[in-house]
Protein backbone atom coordinates (compact mmCIF):
# COMPACT_ATOMS: atom_id res chain seq x y z
CA UNK A 1 0.00 0.00 0.00
CA UNK A 2 1.40 3.44 -0.96
CA UNK A 3 2.23 5.88 1.82
CA UNK A 4 1.04 9.48 2.31
CA UNK A 5 3.15 11.90 4.35
CA UNK A 6 1.32 14.79 6.01
CA UNK A 7 3.87 17.52 6.73
CA UNK A 8 2.86 20.19 9.27
CA UNK A 9 0.52 17.66 10.88
CA UNK A 10 0.78 19.33 14.31
CA UNK A 11 -0.97 22.51 13.10
CA UNK A 12 -4.70 23.30 13.27
CA UNK A 13 -5.46 22.21 9.68
CA UNK A 14 -2.78 19.53 9.36
CA UNK A 15 -4.06 17.77 12.44
CA UNK A 16 -7.66 17.67 11.13
CA UNK A 17 -6.32 16.24 7.86
CA UNK A 18 -4.19 13.62 9.61
CA UNK A 19 -7.21 12.48 11.65
CA UNK A 20 -9.35 12.37 8.50
CA UNK A 21 -6.71 10.49 6.47
CA UNK A 22 -6.35 7.91 9.23
CA UNK A 23 -10.15 7.52 9.45
CA UNK A 24 -10.25 7.02 5.66
CA UNK A 25 -7.87 4.07 6.04
CA UNK A 26 -4.94 5.69 4.22
CA UNK A 27 -1.41 4.60 5.06
CA UNK A 28 -0.22 7.80 6.79
CA UNK A 29 3.08 9.05 8.16
CA UNK A 30 2.92 12.39 9.96
CA UNK A 31 5.86 14.79 9.83
CA UNK A 32 7.06 18.25 10.83
CA UNK A 33 9.79 20.07 12.71
CA UNK A 34 8.68 19.65 16.33
CA UNK A 35 9.56 16.20 17.72
CA UNK A 36 7.63 16.54 20.97
CA UNK A 37 4.33 17.57 19.33
CA UNK A 38 4.69 14.93 16.62
CA UNK A 39 5.41 12.14 19.09
CA UNK A 40 2.30 12.99 21.08
CA UNK A 41 0.06 13.21 17.96
CA UNK A 42 1.54 9.97 16.58
CA UNK A 43 0.50 8.13 19.76
CA UNK A 44 -3.03 9.58 19.61
CA UNK A 45 -3.47 8.61 15.94
CA UNK A 46 -1.43 5.41 16.11
CA UNK A 47 0.67 6.37 13.08
CA UNK A 48 4.47 6.64 12.54
CA UNK A 49 6.17 10.03 12.46
CA UNK A 50 9.31 11.63 11.03
CA UNK A 51 10.99 14.82 12.25
CA UNK A 52 12.78 17.05 9.74
CA UNK A 53 12.97 20.67 8.69
CA UNK A 54 11.97 22.00 5.27
CA UNK A 55 15.51 22.54 3.96
CA UNK A 56 18.00 21.26 1.38
CA UNK A 57 18.27 17.86 3.16
CA UNK A 58 14.53 17.15 3.23
CA UNK A 59 14.68 14.56 0.39
CA UNK A 60 16.44 12.14 2.77
CA UNK A 61 13.30 12.01 4.91
CA UNK A 62 11.06 10.95 1.99
CA UNK A 63 12.21 7.32 1.67
CA UNK A 64 9.21 5.08 0.94
CA UNK A 65 6.77 8.01 0.52
CA UNK A 66 4.57 8.31 -2.60
CA UNK A 67 2.73 11.58 -1.86
CA UNK A 68 3.70 14.54 0.36
CA UNK A 69 0.80 16.74 1.50
CA UNK A 70 2.15 19.96 2.98
CA UNK A 71 0.17 21.91 5.63
CA UNK A 72 3.16 23.89 7.00
CA UNK A 73 2.34 27.51 6.25
CA UNK A 74 3.26 30.25 5.62
CA UNK A 75 4.25 28.26 2.55
CA UNK A 76 6.77 30.91 1.49
CA UNK A 77 8.94 29.31 4.21
CA UNK A 78 8.42 25.61 3.35
CA UNK A 79 7.14 25.04 -0.20
CA UNK A 80 10.33 25.56 -2.20
CA UNK A 81 12.47 23.19 -0.12
CA UNK A 82 9.72 20.55 -0.04
CA UNK A 83 8.96 20.82 -3.78
CA UNK A 84 12.69 20.46 -4.53
CA UNK A 85 12.91 17.50 -2.13
CA UNK A 86 9.95 15.84 -3.87
CA UNK A 87 11.50 16.37 -7.31
CA UNK A 88 14.75 14.83 -6.00
CA UNK A 89 13.03 11.88 -4.31
CA UNK A 90 10.38 11.15 -6.98
CA UNK A 91 7.44 12.01 -4.69
CA UNK A 92 4.24 13.85 -5.74
CA UNK A 93 3.86 17.21 -3.93
CA UNK A 94 0.48 18.62 -2.80
CA UNK A 95 -0.26 21.55 -0.48
CA UNK A 96 -3.09 23.80 0.70
CA UNK A 97 -1.50 27.17 0.03
CA UNK A 98 -3.40 30.38 -0.66
CA UNK A 99 -0.16 32.28 -1.41
CA UNK A 100 0.11 33.24 -5.10
CA UNK A 101 3.90 33.15 -5.13
CA UNK A 102 3.81 29.44 -4.28
CA UNK A 103 1.71 28.75 -7.40
CA UNK A 104 4.17 30.78 -9.46
CA UNK A 105 7.02 28.76 -7.95
CA UNK A 106 5.32 25.45 -8.82
CA UNK A 107 4.70 26.72 -12.34
CA UNK A 108 8.42 27.63 -12.67
CA UNK A 109 9.50 24.20 -11.38
CA UNK A 110 7.03 22.43 -13.71
CA UNK A 111 9.61 21.47 -16.36
CA UNK A 112 11.96 19.95 -13.73
CA UNK A 113 9.01 18.08 -12.26
CA UNK A 114 8.07 16.63 -15.67
CA UNK A 115 11.64 15.42 -16.12
CA UNK A 116 11.52 13.74 -12.70
CA UNK A 117 8.05 12.29 -13.36
CA UNK A 118 6.69 14.17 -10.32
CA UNK A 119 3.44 16.15 -9.98
CA UNK A 120 3.41 19.56 -8.24
CA UNK A 121 -0.19 20.27 -7.21
CA UNK A 122 -0.50 23.27 -4.89
CA UNK A 123 -3.91 24.42 -3.64
CA UNK A 124 -5.88 21.30 -2.74
CA UNK A 125 -7.73 23.15 0.06
CA UNK A 126 -10.57 25.69 -0.07
CA UNK A 127 -8.06 27.75 -1.96
CA UNK A 128 -8.27 26.76 -4.85
CA UNK A 129 -10.38 23.60 -5.26
CA UNK A 130 -13.86 25.24 -5.32
CA UNK A 131 -12.84 28.25 -7.43
CA UNK A 132 -10.70 26.21 -9.83
CA UNK A 133 -13.63 23.87 -10.54
CA UNK A 134 -16.06 26.84 -10.63
CA UNK A 135 -13.86 28.66 -13.17
CA UNK A 136 -13.89 25.65 -15.49
CA UNK A 137 -17.65 25.22 -14.97
CA UNK A 138 -18.59 28.83 -15.73
CA UNK A 139 -16.12 29.09 -18.65
CA UNK A 140 -17.91 26.20 -20.37
CA UNK A 141 -21.23 28.06 -20.25
CA UNK A 142 -20.08 30.52 -22.96
CA UNK A 143 -18.89 29.90 -26.53
CA UNK A 144 -15.77 32.06 -26.54
CA UNK A 145 -14.83 33.11 -22.98
CA UNK A 146 -12.56 36.16 -22.90
CA UNK A 147 -12.25 37.22 -19.27
CA UNK A 148 -12.80 35.67 -15.84
CA UNK A 149 -13.43 37.33 -12.49
CA UNK A 150 -13.46 35.32 -9.28
CA UNK A 151 -14.62 36.71 -5.92
CA UNK A 152 -14.27 34.85 -2.62
CA UNK A 153 -16.50 35.43 0.38
CA UNK A 154 -14.71 34.75 3.66
CA UNK A 155 -16.83 34.82 6.81
CA UNK A 156 -15.99 34.05 10.45
CA UNK A 157 -12.61 34.11 12.16
CA UNK A 158 -9.25 33.21 10.61
CA UNK A 159 -6.86 30.51 11.75
CA UNK A 160 -3.39 31.41 13.07
CA UNK A 161 -1.78 30.05 9.90
CA UNK A 162 -4.13 31.99 7.61
CA UNK A 163 -3.44 35.23 9.50
CA UNK A 164 0.29 34.62 9.03
CA UNK A 165 -0.15 33.82 5.32
CA UNK A 166 -2.15 37.01 4.67
CA UNK A 167 1.04 39.08 4.81
CA UNK A 168 2.50 36.85 2.06
CA UNK A 169 -0.63 37.37 -0.07
CA UNK A 170 -0.67 41.15 0.44
CA UNK A 171 3.12 41.30 0.04
CA UNK A 172 2.81 39.79 -3.46
CA UNK A 173 1.13 43.07 -4.51
CA UNK A 174 -2.02 43.55 -6.59
CA UNK A 175 -1.79 41.41 -9.71
CA UNK A 176 -4.08 40.40 -12.55
CA UNK A 177 -3.67 38.22 -15.63
CA UNK A 178 -3.80 40.37 -18.74
CA UNK A 179 -3.42 38.80 -22.21
CA UNK A 180 -1.89 35.73 -20.57
CA UNK A 181 0.71 37.63 -18.50
CA UNK A 182 0.66 38.31 -14.75
CA UNK A 183 0.94 42.07 -14.39
CA UNK A 184 0.93 44.51 -11.46
CA UNK A 185 -2.37 46.38 -11.15
CA UNK A 186 -1.76 48.79 -8.24
CA UNK A 187 -4.79 50.88 -9.24
CA UNK A 188 -7.29 47.98 -9.34
CA UNK A 189 -10.63 49.12 -7.90
CA UNK A 190 -13.18 47.29 -5.69
CA UNK A 191 -16.24 45.82 -7.46
CA UNK A 192 -19.62 44.48 -6.44
CA UNK A 193 -20.40 40.77 -6.74
CA UNK A 194 -23.61 38.97 -5.84
CA UNK A 195 -22.99 35.82 -3.80
CA UNK A 196 -26.72 35.11 -3.69
CA UNK A 197 -28.13 37.80 -1.41
CA UNK A 198 -27.47 41.09 -3.17
CA UNK A 199 -24.39 43.01 -4.28
CA UNK A 200 -21.41 42.92 -1.91
CA UNK A 201 -18.39 45.20 -2.30
CA UNK A 202 -15.23 43.13 -2.88
CA UNK A 203 -11.60 44.27 -2.76
CA UNK A 204 -9.04 43.23 -5.39
CA UNK A 205 -6.47 40.75 -4.03
CA UNK A 206 -4.00 38.31 -5.62
CA UNK A 207 -4.95 34.67 -5.06
CA UNK A 208 -3.72 31.47 -6.70
CA UNK A 209 -6.54 31.40 -9.26
CA UNK A 210 -4.60 34.01 -11.25
CA UNK A 211 -2.28 31.09 -12.01
CA UNK A 212 -4.56 28.04 -11.78
CA UNK A 213 -7.51 29.66 -13.63
CA UNK A 214 -5.24 30.37 -16.59
CA UNK A 215 -4.05 26.75 -16.75
CA UNK A 216 -7.50 25.25 -16.10
CA UNK A 217 -9.58 27.41 -18.45
CA UNK A 218 -7.08 28.98 -20.89
CA UNK A 219 -8.79 32.36 -20.27
CA UNK A 220 -6.08 34.99 -20.72
CA UNK A 221 -7.65 37.78 -18.61
CA UNK A 222 -8.34 37.05 -14.93
CA UNK A 223 -8.96 39.25 -11.89
CA UNK A 224 -9.52 38.19 -8.26
CA UNK A 225 -11.53 39.81 -5.47
CA UNK A 226 -12.43 39.08 -1.86
CA UNK A 227 -15.31 40.02 0.42
CA UNK A 228 -14.32 39.71 4.06
CA UNK A 229 -17.25 39.77 6.44
CA UNK A 230 -15.58 38.02 9.36
CA UNK A 231 -13.90 39.21 12.55
CA UNK A 232 -11.39 42.08 12.46
CA UNK A 233 -7.88 41.09 11.34
CA UNK A 234 -5.95 39.98 14.47
CA UNK A 235 -3.13 42.20 15.75
CA UNK A 236 0.13 41.62 17.66
CA UNK A 237 2.34 38.52 17.45
CA UNK A 238 0.29 36.35 15.05
CA UNK A 239 2.30 33.20 15.92
CA UNK A 240 0.79 33.37 19.43
CA UNK A 241 -2.83 33.34 18.25
CA UNK A 242 -4.98 30.40 19.40
CA UNK A 243 -6.02 27.65 16.95
CA UNK A 244 -8.60 28.41 14.27
CA UNK A 245 -12.41 28.33 14.64
CA UNK A 246 -14.03 25.50 16.65
CA UNK A 247 -16.40 22.97 15.04
CA UNK A 248 -19.38 25.00 16.32
CA UNK A 249 -17.97 28.28 14.96
CA UNK A 250 -17.27 26.66 11.59
CA UNK A 251 -20.82 25.40 11.34
CA UNK A 252 -22.17 28.98 11.58
CA UNK A 253 -20.31 30.22 8.50
CA UNK A 254 -20.49 28.53 5.11
CA UNK A 255 -18.18 29.74 2.34
CA UNK A 256 -19.05 31.04 -1.12
CA UNK A 257 -17.35 32.21 -4.29
CA UNK A 258 -18.60 33.78 -7.51
CA UNK A 259 -17.16 33.05 -10.94
CA UNK A 260 -18.08 35.48 -13.72
CA UNK A 261 -17.05 35.06 -17.35
CA UNK A 262 -17.50 37.49 -20.24
CA UNK A 263 -17.64 36.13 -23.79
CA UNK A 264 -16.39 37.70 -27.05
CA UNK A 265 -19.93 38.95 -27.83
CA UNK A 266 -20.20 40.69 -24.42
CA UNK A 267 -22.49 38.05 -22.88
CA UNK A 268 -21.86 37.25 -19.21
CA UNK A 269 -22.26 33.95 -17.34
CA UNK A 270 -22.17 33.87 -13.55
CA UNK A 271 -22.12 30.88 -11.18
CA UNK A 272 -21.83 30.67 -7.40
CA UNK A 273 -20.25 27.82 -5.48
CA UNK A 274 -21.23 27.28 -1.84
CA UNK A 275 -19.39 24.92 0.48
CA UNK A 276 -19.07 24.10 4.15
CA UNK A 277 -16.73 26.45 6.03
CA UNK A 278 -13.30 26.69 4.40
CA UNK A 279 -11.57 25.22 7.47
CA UNK A 280 -13.86 22.17 7.32
CA UNK A 281 -13.60 21.88 3.53
CA UNK A 282 -9.80 22.07 3.38
CA UNK A 283 -8.84 18.87 5.25
CA UNK A 284 -11.55 16.88 3.45
CA UNK A 285 -10.58 18.12 -0.03
CA UNK A 286 -6.85 17.77 0.64
CA UNK A 287 -7.14 14.19 1.88
CA UNK A 288 -9.45 13.25 -1.00
CA UNK A 289 -6.95 14.78 -3.45
CA UNK A 290 -4.12 12.78 -1.84
CA UNK A 291 -6.22 9.58 -1.93
CA UNK A 292 -6.81 10.05 -5.66
CA UNK A 293 -3.14 10.72 -6.37
CA UNK A 294 -2.15 7.61 -4.38
CA UNK A 295 -4.65 5.69 -6.53
CA UNK A 296 -2.94 6.89 -9.73
CA UNK A 297 -4.87 10.06 -10.72
CA UNK A 298 -1.78 12.07 -11.45
CA UNK A 299 0.22 13.70 -14.21
CA UNK A 300 3.84 14.85 -14.03
CA UNK A 301 4.54 18.60 -13.89
CA UNK A 302 2.69 21.59 -12.46
CA UNK A 303 -1.03 20.80 -12.23
CA UNK A 304 -4.31 22.26 -11.03
CA UNK A 305 -7.04 20.39 -9.12
CA UNK A 306 -9.67 20.82 -11.87
CA UNK A 307 -7.30 19.59 -14.58
CA UNK A 308 -6.18 16.48 -12.70
CA UNK A 309 -9.46 15.45 -11.05
CA UNK A 310 -12.03 17.09 -13.36
CA UNK A 311 -14.31 20.08 -12.79
CA UNK A 312 -16.73 17.98 -10.69
CA UNK A 313 -14.07 17.44 -8.00
CA UNK A 314 -15.13 20.36 -5.76
CA UNK A 315 -18.69 18.99 -5.57
CA UNK A 316 -17.51 15.56 -4.38
CA UNK A 317 -16.92 17.21 -0.99
CA UNK A 318 -20.16 16.91 1.01
CA UNK A 319 -22.27 20.06 1.27
CA UNK A 320 -21.04 21.69 -1.97
CA UNK A 321 -23.41 23.16 -4.57
CA UNK A 322 -23.00 25.24 -7.75
CA UNK A 323 -25.82 27.54 -8.88
CA UNK A 324 -25.89 29.19 -12.31
CA UNK A 325 -27.34 32.68 -12.79
N1 LIG B 1 -6.33 26.62 1.29
C1 LIG B 1 -7.06 26.95 2.30
O1 LIG B 1 -8.20 27.27 2.14
C2 LIG B 1 -6.45 26.92 3.67
C3 LIG B 1 -7.24 26.55 4.77
C4 LIG B 1 -6.62 26.47 6.03
C5 LIG B 1 -5.27 26.81 6.16
N2 LIG B 1 -4.57 27.20 5.06
C6 LIG B 1 -3.16 27.55 5.16
O2 LIG B 1 -2.49 26.48 5.82
C7 LIG B 1 -1.42 27.00 6.59
C8 LIG B 1 -1.51 26.42 8.00
O3 LIG B 1 -2.62 27.02 8.67
P1 LIG B 1 -3.00 26.56 10.15
O4 LIG B 1 -4.08 27.43 10.61
O5 LIG B 1 -3.17 25.09 10.19
O6 LIG B 1 -1.66 26.98 10.91
P2 LIG B 1 -1.00 26.47 12.29
O7 LIG B 1 -2.03 25.89 13.20
O8 LIG B 1 -0.17 27.59 12.79
O9 LIG B 1 -0.06 25.26 11.82
C9 LIG B 1 1.07 25.48 11.04
C10 LIG B 1 1.85 24.17 10.95
O10 LIG B 1 2.95 24.40 10.08
C11 LIG B 1 4.16 24.14 10.78
N3 LIG B 1 5.16 25.12 10.33
C12 LIG B 1 5.03 26.46 10.25
N4 LIG B 1 6.16 27.01 9.76
C13 LIG B 1 7.01 25.99 9.55
C14 LIG B 1 8.33 25.91 9.05
N5 LIG B 1 9.01 27.01 8.68
N6 LIG B 1 8.92 24.70 8.96
C15 LIG B 1 8.26 23.58 9.32
N7 LIG B 1 7.01 23.58 9.80
C16 LIG B 1 6.39 24.77 9.92
C17 LIG B 1 3.82 24.29 12.25
O11 LIG B 1 4.76 23.53 12.99
P3 LIG B 1 5.04 23.78 14.56
O12 LIG B 1 3.95 23.03 15.27
O13 LIG B 1 6.37 23.20 14.74
O14 LIG B 1 4.98 25.29 14.77
C18 LIG B 1 2.42 23.70 12.27
O15 LIG B 1 2.48 22.29 12.25
C19 LIG B 1 -1.51 28.52 6.48
O16 LIG B 1 -0.59 28.96 5.51
C20 LIG B 1 -2.92 28.77 6.00
O17 LIG B 1 -3.04 29.94 5.22
C21 LIG B 1 -5.13 27.24 3.82
mmCIF file of N, CA and C in Angstrom, residues 74-81 83 93 95 97-109 120 122-123 128 165-177 182-183 205-212 302:
data_model
loop_
_atom_site.group_PDB
_atom_site.id
_atom_site.type_symbol
_atom_site.label_atom_id
_atom_site.label_comp_id
_atom_site.label_asym_id
_atom_site.label_seq_id
_atom_site.Cartn_x
_atom_site.Cartn_y
_atom_site.Cartn_z
ATOM 1 N N UNK A 74 3.192 29.701 6.980
ATOM 2 C CA UNK A 74 3.256 30.253 5.623
ATOM 3 C C UNK A 74 4.134 29.414 4.695
ATOM 4 N N UNK A 75 3.592 29.161 3.497
ATOM 5 C CA UNK A 75 4.249 28.261 2.553
ATOM 6 C C UNK A 75 5.468 28.908 1.898
ATOM 7 N N UNK A 76 5.565 30.242 1.992
ATOM 8 C CA UNK A 76 6.766 30.915 1.492
ATOM 9 C C UNK A 76 8.000 30.358 2.195
ATOM 10 N N UNK A 77 7.807 29.808 3.419
ATOM 11 C CA UNK A 77 8.944 29.309 4.214
ATOM 12 C C UNK A 77 9.195 27.813 3.994
ATOM 13 N N UNK A 78 8.256 27.079 3.433
ATOM 14 C CA UNK A 78 8.423 25.613 3.350
ATOM 15 C C UNK A 78 8.271 25.028 1.945
ATOM 16 N N UNK A 79 7.520 25.694 1.070
ATOM 17 C CA UNK A 79 7.138 25.043 -0.195
ATOM 18 C C UNK A 79 8.333 24.776 -1.113
ATOM 19 N N UNK A 80 9.247 25.754 -1.222
ATOM 20 C CA UNK A 80 10.325 25.558 -2.202
ATOM 21 C C UNK A 80 11.197 24.365 -1.823
ATOM 22 N N UNK A 81 11.604 24.299 -0.540
ATOM 23 C CA UNK A 81 12.469 23.186 -0.121
ATOM 24 C C UNK A 81 11.737 21.854 -0.277
ATOM 25 N N UNK A 83 9.148 21.159 -2.350
ATOM 26 C CA UNK A 83 8.958 20.819 -3.780
ATOM 27 C C UNK A 83 10.267 20.264 -4.358
ATOM 28 N N UNK A 93 3.992 16.146 -4.932
ATOM 29 C CA UNK A 93 3.859 17.215 -3.932
ATOM 30 C C UNK A 93 2.489 17.864 -4.027
ATOM 31 N N UNK A 95 -0.139 20.716 -1.677
ATOM 32 C CA UNK A 95 -0.257 21.551 -0.481
ATOM 33 C C UNK A 95 -1.591 22.271 -0.483
ATOM 34 N N UNK A 97 -1.851 25.743 -0.036
ATOM 35 C CA UNK A 97 -1.499 27.166 0.027
ATOM 36 C C UNK A 97 -2.569 28.084 -0.579
ATOM 37 N N UNK A 98 -2.605 29.313 -0.048
ATOM 38 C CA UNK A 98 -3.402 30.375 -0.659
ATOM 39 C C UNK A 98 -2.468 31.483 -1.157
ATOM 40 N N UNK A 99 -1.152 31.242 -1.081
ATOM 41 C CA UNK A 99 -0.159 32.283 -1.409
ATOM 42 C C UNK A 99 0.191 32.209 -2.899
ATOM 43 N N UNK A 100 -0.079 33.274 -3.633
ATOM 44 C CA UNK A 100 0.107 33.239 -5.097
ATOM 45 C C UNK A 100 1.545 32.928 -5.499
ATOM 46 N N UNK A 101 2.516 33.391 -4.718
ATOM 47 C CA UNK A 101 3.896 33.150 -5.132
ATOM 48 C C UNK A 101 4.267 31.669 -5.097
ATOM 49 N N UNK A 102 3.542 30.884 -4.314
ATOM 50 C CA UNK A 102 3.812 29.436 -4.281
ATOM 51 C C UNK A 102 3.313 28.775 -5.573
ATOM 52 N N UNK A 103 2.198 29.269 -6.114
ATOM 53 C CA UNK A 103 1.710 28.745 -7.403
ATOM 54 C C UNK A 103 2.686 29.129 -8.518
ATOM 55 N N UNK A 104 3.210 30.340 -8.438
ATOM 56 C CA UNK A 104 4.169 30.784 -9.457
ATOM 57 C C UNK A 104 5.446 29.949 -9.383
ATOM 58 N N UNK A 105 5.847 29.616 -8.158
ATOM 59 C CA UNK A 105 7.020 28.765 -7.951
ATOM 60 C C UNK A 105 6.789 27.382 -8.571
ATOM 61 N N UNK A 106 5.620 26.790 -8.297
ATOM 62 C CA UNK A 106 5.317 25.450 -8.819
ATOM 63 C C UNK A 106 5.285 25.477 -10.351
ATOM 64 N N UNK A 107 4.754 26.568 -10.889
ATOM 65 C CA UNK A 107 4.704 26.725 -12.345
ATOM 66 C C UNK A 107 6.136 26.762 -12.902
ATOM 67 N N UNK A 108 7.023 27.529 -12.213
ATOM 68 C CA UNK A 108 8.422 27.632 -12.670
ATOM 69 C C UNK A 108 9.154 26.288 -12.600
ATOM 70 N N UNK A 109 8.812 25.479 -11.561
ATOM 71 C CA UNK A 109 9.497 24.196 -11.377
ATOM 72 C C UNK A 109 8.857 23.083 -12.210
ATOM 73 N N UNK A 120 3.456 18.459 -9.229
ATOM 74 C CA UNK A 120 3.410 19.558 -8.242
ATOM 75 C C UNK A 120 1.993 20.104 -8.292
ATOM 76 N N UNK A 122 -0.166 22.421 -6.036
ATOM 77 C CA UNK A 122 -0.503 23.269 -4.891
ATOM 78 C C UNK A 122 -1.994 23.599 -4.893
ATOM 79 N N UNK A 123 -2.545 23.891 -3.701
ATOM 80 C CA UNK A 123 -3.910 24.424 -3.637
ATOM 81 C C UNK A 123 -5.008 23.385 -3.599
ATOM 82 N N UNK A 128 -7.423 26.199 -3.826
ATOM 83 C CA UNK A 128 -8.267 26.757 -4.852
ATOM 84 C C UNK A 128 -9.321 25.756 -5.362
ATOM 85 N N UNK A 165 -0.310 33.877 6.788
ATOM 86 C CA UNK A 165 -0.145 33.822 5.321
ATOM 87 C C UNK A 165 -0.666 35.074 4.625
ATOM 88 N N UNK A 166 -1.572 35.817 5.304
ATOM 89 C CA UNK A 166 -2.147 37.009 4.672
ATOM 90 C C UNK A 166 -1.055 37.999 4.290
ATOM 91 N N UNK A 167 -0.015 38.107 5.143
ATOM 92 C CA UNK A 167 1.036 39.084 4.812
ATOM 93 C C UNK A 167 1.775 38.651 3.544
ATOM 94 N N UNK A 168 1.867 37.325 3.297
ATOM 95 C CA UNK A 168 2.498 36.845 2.055
ATOM 96 C C UNK A 168 1.630 37.217 0.854
ATOM 97 N N UNK A 169 0.289 37.090 1.039
ATOM 98 C CA UNK A 169 -0.632 37.369 -0.074
ATOM 99 C C UNK A 169 -0.619 38.861 -0.390
ATOM 100 N N UNK A 170 -0.690 39.698 0.653
ATOM 101 C CA UNK A 170 -0.668 41.148 0.437
ATOM 102 C C UNK A 170 0.700 41.574 -0.096
ATOM 103 N N UNK A 171 1.748 40.952 0.444
ATOM 104 C CA UNK A 171 3.124 41.295 0.043
ATOM 105 C C UNK A 171 3.385 41.024 -1.425
ATOM 106 N N UNK A 172 2.622 40.100 -2.028
ATOM 107 C CA UNK A 172 2.813 39.793 -3.457
ATOM 108 C C UNK A 172 2.364 40.958 -4.331
ATOM 109 N N UNK A 173 1.610 41.903 -3.745
ATOM 110 C CA UNK A 173 1.131 43.068 -4.506
ATOM 111 C C UNK A 173 -0.138 42.730 -5.273
ATOM 112 N N UNK A 174 -0.795 43.773 -5.805
ATOM 113 C CA UNK A 174 -2.017 43.554 -6.589
ATOM 114 C C UNK A 174 -1.626 43.136 -7.996
ATOM 115 N N UNK A 175 -2.128 41.964 -8.395
ATOM 116 C CA UNK A 175 -1.791 41.409 -9.707
ATOM 117 C C UNK A 175 -3.067 41.026 -10.439
ATOM 118 N N UNK A 176 -2.983 40.948 -11.741
ATOM 119 C CA UNK A 176 -4.079 40.397 -12.550
ATOM 120 C C UNK A 176 -3.436 39.702 -13.743
ATOM 121 N N UNK A 177 -4.183 38.827 -14.395
ATOM 122 C CA UNK A 177 -3.668 38.224 -15.628
ATOM 123 C C UNK A 177 -4.261 39.013 -16.794
ATOM 124 N N UNK A 182 0.983 37.763 -16.072
ATOM 125 C CA UNK A 182 0.661 38.308 -14.748
ATOM 126 C C UNK A 182 1.264 39.700 -14.672
ATOM 127 N N UNK A 183 0.418 40.708 -14.430
ATOM 128 C CA UNK A 183 0.943 42.075 -14.392
ATOM 129 C C UNK A 183 0.496 42.764 -13.096
ATOM 130 N N UNK A 205 -7.557 41.406 -4.771
ATOM 131 C CA UNK A 205 -6.466 40.753 -4.029
ATOM 132 C C UNK A 205 -5.924 39.623 -4.901
ATOM 133 N N UNK A 206 -4.636 39.295 -4.731
ATOM 134 C CA UNK A 206 -4.004 38.310 -5.623
ATOM 135 C C UNK A 206 -4.038 36.926 -5.009
ATOM 136 N N UNK A 207 -4.903 36.063 -5.524
ATOM 137 C CA UNK A 207 -4.952 34.674 -5.064
ATOM 138 C C UNK A 207 -4.451 33.747 -6.163
ATOM 139 N N UNK A 208 -4.314 32.469 -5.802
ATOM 140 C CA UNK A 208 -3.720 31.475 -6.702
ATOM 141 C C UNK A 208 -4.459 31.275 -8.001
ATOM 142 N N UNK A 209 -5.758 31.607 -8.029
ATOM 143 C CA UNK A 209 -6.536 31.403 -9.263
ATOM 144 C C UNK A 209 -5.978 32.212 -10.433
ATOM 145 N N UNK A 210 -5.212 33.255 -10.148
ATOM 146 C CA UNK A 210 -4.601 34.015 -11.248
ATOM 147 C C UNK A 210 -3.646 33.116 -12.032
ATOM 148 N N UNK A 211 -3.138 32.077 -11.346
ATOM 149 C CA UNK A 211 -2.281 31.090 -12.014
ATOM 150 C C UNK A 211 -3.105 29.873 -12.427
ATOM 151 N N UNK A 212 -3.851 29.296 -11.473
ATOM 152 C CA UNK A 212 -4.562 28.040 -11.784
ATOM 153 C C UNK A 212 -5.681 28.267 -12.807
ATOM 154 N N UNK A 302 3.577 20.719 -13.243
ATOM 155 C CA UNK A 302 2.688 21.589 -12.464
ATOM 156 C C UNK A 302 1.250 21.312 -12.875
#
